[in-house]
mmCIF file of C-alpha atoms in Angstrom:
data_model
loop_
_atom_site.group_PDB
_atom_site.id
_atom_site.type_symbol
_atom_site.label_atom_id
_atom_site.label_comp_id
_atom_site.label_asym_id
_atom_site.label_seq_id
_atom_site.Cartn_x
_atom_site.Cartn_y
_atom_site.Cartn_z
ATOM 1 C CA MET A 1 -2.526 76.520 164.134
ATOM 2 C CA GLY A 2 -4.906 79.111 165.986
ATOM 3 C CA SER A 3 -6.868 76.226 167.719
ATOM 4 C CA SER A 4 -3.775 74.646 168.787
ATOM 5 C CA GLN A 5 -2.538 77.919 170.557
ATOM 6 C CA ASP A 6 -6.107 78.077 172.160
ATOM 7 C CA ALA A 7 -5.843 74.863 173.355
ATOM 8 C CA ALA A 8 -2.474 75.588 174.887
ATOM 9 C CA ARG A 9 -3.468 78.602 176.807
ATOM 10 C CA SER A 10 -6.842 76.982 178.121
ATOM 11 C CA LYS A 11 -4.485 74.242 179.537
ATOM 12 C CA GLY A 12 -1.885 76.806 180.705
ATOM 13 C CA SER A 13 -4.963 78.546 182.420
ATOM 14 C CA ARG A 14 -6.427 75.572 183.886
ATOM 15 C CA VAL A 15 -2.800 74.444 185.171
ATOM 16 C CA PHE A 16 -2.793 77.946 186.891
ATOM 17 C CA ASP A 17 -6.341 77.819 188.384
ATOM 18 C CA GLU A 18 -5.647 74.132 189.806
ATOM 19 C CA ARG A 19 -2.631 75.566 191.234
ATOM 20 C CA LEU A 20 -4.372 78.502 192.639
ATOM 21 C CA THR A 21 -6.621 76.293 194.239
ATOM 22 C CA HIS A 22 -4.556 74.371 196.330
ATOM 23 C CA ALA A 23 -2.160 77.383 197.130
ATOM 24 C CA SER A 24 -2.034 77.922 200.920
ATOM 25 C CA GLU A 25 -4.164 80.432 202.201
ATOM 26 C CA ARG A 26 -3.148 82.527 205.064
ATOM 27 C CA ARG A 27 -5.487 84.942 207.362
ATOM 28 C CA LEU A 28 -4.420 87.978 208.362
ATOM 29 C CA GLU A 29 -5.432 90.211 210.887
ATOM 30 C CA ALA A 30 -5.757 94.005 210.876
ATOM 31 C CA LYS A 31 -2.004 95.661 210.646
ATOM 32 C CA GLU A 32 -0.291 92.418 210.617
ATOM 33 C CA HIS A 33 2.256 92.398 207.742
ATOM 34 C CA VAL A 34 2.066 89.932 204.048
ATOM 35 C CA PHE A 35 5.789 90.879 204.072
ATOM 36 C CA CYS A 36 8.547 93.675 204.830
ATOM 37 C CA GLU A 37 10.893 95.802 202.644
ATOM 38 C CA GLY A 38 13.961 93.525 202.460
ATOM 39 C CA ASP A 39 12.526 90.272 203.094
ATOM 40 C CA PRO A 40 13.668 87.311 200.523
ATOM 41 C CA ARG A 41 10.719 87.390 197.627
ATOM 42 C CA THR A 42 9.911 83.733 197.799
ATOM 43 C CA HIS A 43 6.136 83.678 197.166
ATOM 44 C CA VAL A 44 3.592 86.066 195.221
ATOM 45 C CA TYR A 45 0.068 86.619 196.837
ATOM 46 C CA ARG A 46 -3.190 87.182 195.347
ATOM 47 C CA ILE A 47 -5.657 89.276 197.530
ATOM 48 C CA GLU A 48 -8.862 87.082 198.432
ATOM 49 C CA GLU A 49 -10.335 89.379 200.784
ATOM 50 C CA GLY A 50 -9.540 92.756 202.744
ATOM 51 C CA VAL A 51 -7.192 95.410 201.539
ATOM 52 C CA VAL A 52 -3.448 95.477 201.901
ATOM 53 C CA ALA A 53 -1.377 98.994 201.741
ATOM 54 C CA ILE A 54 1.827 98.864 199.964
ATOM 55 C CA TYR A 55 4.150 101.341 201.611
ATOM 56 C CA LYS A 56 7.977 102.540 201.696
ATOM 57 C CA THR A 57 9.654 103.568 205.247
ATOM 58 C CA LEU A 58 11.444 106.824 204.346
ATOM 59 C CA PHE A 59 14.558 107.685 205.616
ATOM 60 C CA ASP A 60 13.234 109.531 208.438
ATOM 61 C CA GLY A 61 11.040 106.695 209.443
ATOM 62 C CA ARG A 62 7.758 108.128 208.426
ATOM 63 C CA ARG A 63 5.668 105.640 206.340
ATOM 64 C CA ARG A 64 4.705 106.527 202.363
ATOM 65 C CA ILE A 65 1.545 104.161 201.222
ATOM 66 C CA ILE A 66 2.065 103.861 197.495
ATOM 67 C CA ASP A 67 -1.183 101.884 196.664
ATOM 68 C CA PHE A 68 -3.968 99.733 198.277
ATOM 69 C CA ALA A 69 -4.691 96.092 196.718
ATOM 70 C CA TYR A 70 -7.997 94.956 196.781
ATOM 71 C CA PRO A 71 -9.353 91.482 196.392
ATOM 72 C CA GLY A 72 -8.372 89.783 193.037
ATOM 73 C CA ASP A 73 -4.956 91.872 192.573
ATOM 74 C CA TYR A 74 -1.357 90.415 193.106
ATOM 75 C CA ILE A 75 1.454 91.622 195.275
ATOM 76 C CA GLY A 76 4.712 90.658 195.277
ATOM 77 C CA LEU A 77 5.576 90.702 191.845
ATOM 78 C CA GLY A 78 9.026 91.539 190.217
ATOM 79 C CA MET A 79 12.365 89.994 189.298
ATOM 80 C CA ILE A 80 14.414 91.175 192.147
ATOM 81 C CA GLY A 81 15.751 88.563 195.134
ATOM 82 C CA GLU A 82 13.764 90.637 198.214
ATOM 83 C CA HIS A 83 10.846 92.727 198.434
ATOM 84 C CA ILE A 84 11.603 96.732 198.047
ATOM 85 C CA MET A 85 8.362 97.422 199.878
ATOM 86 C CA SER A 86 6.322 96.335 202.875
ATOM 87 C CA ALA A 87 2.693 95.034 202.599
ATOM 88 C CA GLN A 88 0.456 95.247 205.566
ATOM 89 C CA ALA A 89 -3.252 94.218 205.823
ATOM 90 C CA THR A 90 -5.030 97.528 206.699
ATOM 91 C CA CYS A 91 -8.438 95.092 208.134
ATOM 92 C CA PRO A 92 -8.627 91.225 208.571
ATOM 93 C CA GLY A 93 -8.557 89.209 205.194
ATOM 94 C CA ARG A 94 -7.054 86.669 203.587
ATOM 95 C CA VAL A 95 -4.246 85.930 200.610
ATOM 96 C CA ARG A 96 -3.325 82.997 198.773
ATOM 97 C CA CYS A 97 0.397 82.580 198.905
ATOM 98 C CA LEU A 98 1.765 80.853 195.258
ATOM 99 C CA SER A 99 5.570 80.188 194.811
ATOM 100 C CA ALA A 100 7.031 82.671 193.014
ATOM 101 C CA ALA A 101 9.754 80.722 190.933
ATOM 102 C CA ALA A 102 6.723 78.057 190.108
ATOM 103 C CA LEU A 103 4.190 81.260 188.915
ATOM 104 C CA GLU A 104 7.107 82.644 186.691
ATOM 105 C CA SER A 105 8.008 79.179 185.081
ATOM 106 C CA LEU A 106 4.577 78.451 184.534
ATOM 107 C CA ALA A 107 4.127 82.446 183.008
ATOM 108 C CA GLU A 108 6.764 81.094 180.557
ATOM 109 C CA THR A 109 4.669 78.891 178.819
ATOM 110 C CA ASP A 110 0.976 80.288 179.294
ATOM 111 C CA ALA A 111 0.540 83.542 177.727
ATOM 112 C CA SER A 112 -2.543 84.456 179.397
ATOM 113 C CA LEU A 113 -1.234 83.944 182.608
ATOM 114 C CA ALA A 114 1.912 86.162 181.293
ATOM 115 C CA LEU A 115 -0.601 88.940 180.201
ATOM 116 C CA LYS A 116 -2.414 89.095 183.502
ATOM 117 C CA LEU A 117 0.926 89.153 185.433
ATOM 118 C CA TYR A 118 1.755 91.813 183.096
ATOM 119 C CA LYS A 119 -1.196 93.994 183.247
ATOM 120 C CA SER A 120 -0.934 93.746 187.269
ATOM 121 C CA VAL A 121 2.574 95.118 187.109
ATOM 122 C CA CYS A 122 1.285 97.978 184.721
ATOM 123 C CA GLN A 123 -1.255 98.397 187.473
ATOM 124 C CA ASP A 124 1.297 99.050 190.121
ATOM 125 C CA LEU A 125 3.165 101.286 187.882
ATOM 126 C CA ALA A 126 -0.128 103.395 186.778
ATOM 127 C CA ALA A 127 -0.493 103.662 190.297
ATOM 128 C CA ALA A 128 2.945 105.131 191.186
ATOM 129 C CA ARG A 129 2.570 107.565 188.226
ATOM 130 C CA SER A 130 -0.902 108.344 189.699
ATOM 131 C CA LEU A 131 0.697 108.972 193.575
ATOM 132 C CA LEU A 132 3.221 111.117 192.039
ATOM 133 C CA VAL A 133 0.596 113.932 190.123
ATOM 134 C CA THR A 134 -1.859 113.613 193.088
ATOM 135 C CA VAL A 135 0.654 114.139 195.897
ATOM 136 C CA GLY A 136 2.937 116.908 193.865
ATOM 137 C CA GLN A 137 0.481 119.152 191.994
ATOM 138 C CA ARG A 138 -3.042 118.698 193.432
ATOM 139 C CA SER A 139 -4.984 120.441 196.383
ATOM 140 C CA ALA A 140 -6.275 118.604 199.250
ATOM 141 C CA ILE A 141 -9.880 118.078 198.048
ATOM 142 C CA GLU A 142 -8.514 117.330 194.434
ATOM 143 C CA ARG A 143 -6.550 114.603 196.221
ATOM 144 C CA VAL A 144 -9.475 113.066 198.490
ATOM 145 C CA ALA A 145 -11.660 113.436 195.505
ATOM 146 C CA ALA A 146 -9.388 111.077 193.150
ATOM 147 C CA PHE A 147 -9.077 108.736 195.869
ATOM 148 C CA LEU A 148 -12.674 108.461 195.863
ATOM 149 C CA VAL A 149 -12.714 108.088 192.402
ATOM 150 C CA ALA A 150 -10.107 105.399 191.841
ATOM 151 C CA LEU A 151 -11.610 103.408 194.968
ATOM 152 C CA ARG A 152 -15.180 103.403 193.223
ATOM 153 C CA ARG A 153 -13.199 102.324 189.540
ATOM 154 C CA ARG A 154 -10.929 99.163 191.547
ATOM 155 C CA THR A 155 -13.585 97.688 193.412
ATOM 156 C CA GLY A 156 -16.993 98.086 191.897
ATOM 157 C CA ASP A 157 -18.131 97.237 188.849
ATOM 158 C CA GLY A 158 -18.018 101.040 187.712
ATOM 159 C CA SER A 159 -22.010 101.651 188.505
ATOM 160 C CA SER A 160 -22.589 101.231 192.140
ATOM 161 C CA ASP A 161 -22.186 104.888 194.271
ATOM 162 C CA VAL A 162 -21.191 103.389 197.429
ATOM 163 C CA VAL A 163 -17.375 102.631 197.906
ATOM 164 C CA THR A 164 -16.423 101.134 201.612
ATOM 165 C CA LEU A 165 -13.397 102.556 203.499
ATOM 166 C CA ALA A 166 -11.646 99.135 204.480
ATOM 167 C CA MET A 167 -8.431 101.281 206.273
ATOM 168 C CA ARG A 168 -7.842 103.651 208.520
ATOM 169 C CA ARG A 169 -8.011 107.570 207.603
ATOM 170 C CA SER A 170 -4.117 107.533 209.031
ATOM 171 C CA ASP A 171 -3.549 104.989 205.987
ATOM 172 C CA ILE A 172 -5.674 107.456 203.524
ATOM 173 C CA ALA A 173 -3.586 110.520 204.853
ATOM 174 C CA ASP A 174 -0.108 108.599 204.239
ATOM 175 C CA LEU A 175 -1.157 107.899 200.735
ATOM 176 C CA LEU A 176 -2.273 111.130 199.809
ATOM 177 C CA GLY A 177 0.621 113.001 201.690
ATOM 178 C CA LEU A 178 -2.048 114.843 203.662
ATOM 179 C CA THR A 179 -2.295 114.591 207.758
ATOM 180 C CA ILE A 180 -5.575 112.882 209.222
ATOM 181 C CA GLU A 181 -7.071 115.780 210.326
ATOM 182 C CA THR A 182 -6.999 117.139 206.645
ATOM 183 C CA VAL A 183 -8.693 113.989 205.186
ATOM 184 C CA SER A 184 -11.232 114.188 208.236
ATOM 185 C CA ARG A 185 -11.801 117.821 207.369
ATOM 186 C CA THR A 186 -12.076 117.312 203.660
ATOM 187 C CA LEU A 187 -14.584 114.488 203.725
ATOM 188 C CA THR A 188 -17.073 116.689 205.710
ATOM 189 C CA LYS A 189 -16.158 119.666 203.323
ATOM 190 C CA LEU A 190 -17.429 117.360 200.292
ATOM 191 C CA ARG A 191 -20.262 115.917 202.506
ATOM 192 C CA GLU A 192 -21.517 119.571 203.244
ATOM 193 C CA MET A 193 -21.258 120.258 199.217
ATOM 194 C CA ASP A 194 -23.891 117.242 198.532
ATOM 195 C CA VAL A 195 -21.257 115.429 197.076
ATOM 196 C CA ILE A 196 -20.633 112.845 199.300
ATOM 197 C CA ASP A 197 -22.641 111.320 202.458
ATOM 198 C CA VAL A 198 -20.609 109.381 204.955
ATOM 199 C CA GLU A 199 -22.718 106.719 206.334
ATOM 200 C CA GLN A 200 -21.973 103.444 208.962
ATOM 201 C CA GLY A 201 -19.695 105.065 211.300
ATOM 202 C CA GLY A 202 -17.431 106.880 208.647
ATOM 203 C CA THR A 203 -16.457 103.197 206.918
ATOM 204 C CA THR A 204 -18.855 103.840 204.201
ATOM 205 C CA VAL A 205 -19.468 106.605 201.633
ATOM 206 C CA ARG A 206 -22.152 107.057 199.242
ATOM 207 C CA LEU A 207 -20.941 109.224 196.314
ATOM 208 C CA ARG A 208 -24.148 111.383 195.535
ATOM 209 C CA ASP A 209 -22.589 113.506 192.542
ATOM 210 C CA ILE A 210 -19.853 111.726 190.660
ATOM 211 C CA ALA A 211 -19.884 113.938 187.991
ATOM 212 C CA ARG A 212 -18.868 116.756 190.480
ATOM 213 C CA LEU A 213 -16.385 114.507 192.508
ATOM 214 C CA THR A 214 -14.901 113.984 189.082
ATOM 215 C CA ASP A 215 -14.296 117.475 188.091
ATOM 216 C CA LEU A 216 -13.304 117.890 191.807
ATOM 217 C CA ALA A 217 -10.626 115.323 191.240
ATOM 218 C CA ASN A 218 -9.280 117.220 188.078
ATOM 219 C CA GLU A 219 -9.304 114.195 185.752
#
């Protein structure tokens, strides 16, 4: 029984990998939208390269970024007929475009794929909940420190002490509920505290004291 289930999962994974390999690829320029709030949800996208900001437009026209999606992440998941958020590239990148209907149909018979998509949705939910805590209860230095700790966790193997800021300061500010000036001042303060170094024109951050940064994040 177990071997037949393993074989079925393996076959399902092969089918998915094959579809993913043959899925159309779309190149993105910085600030280009993958989709916008209200668009019909016809595809699910896997980030291949670059970073995509997932955001909601508030009633007064301001943008609130909910999360950033990195290579390997899926965006556009969900069961309703239209996108409830927008997705915009923060830098040049690439995405794979998968038919939402075909992907969901395949997930009905492939438990490993269904689990992968479930984990992706759970990650989105966890990010949204973390954002509520970060914006609602933390100081500016706690917010920026928490962002850097999360970025290291999301984009690396957990051992590197270098993270790349593939987004503008305004994007980080819109995520953390801060002004651009506050983000810049807080990064400077963290550097003066010898917790980080900012290199490569401000796009690369070396985490000099990860333990202290984690403490500052209040995690």
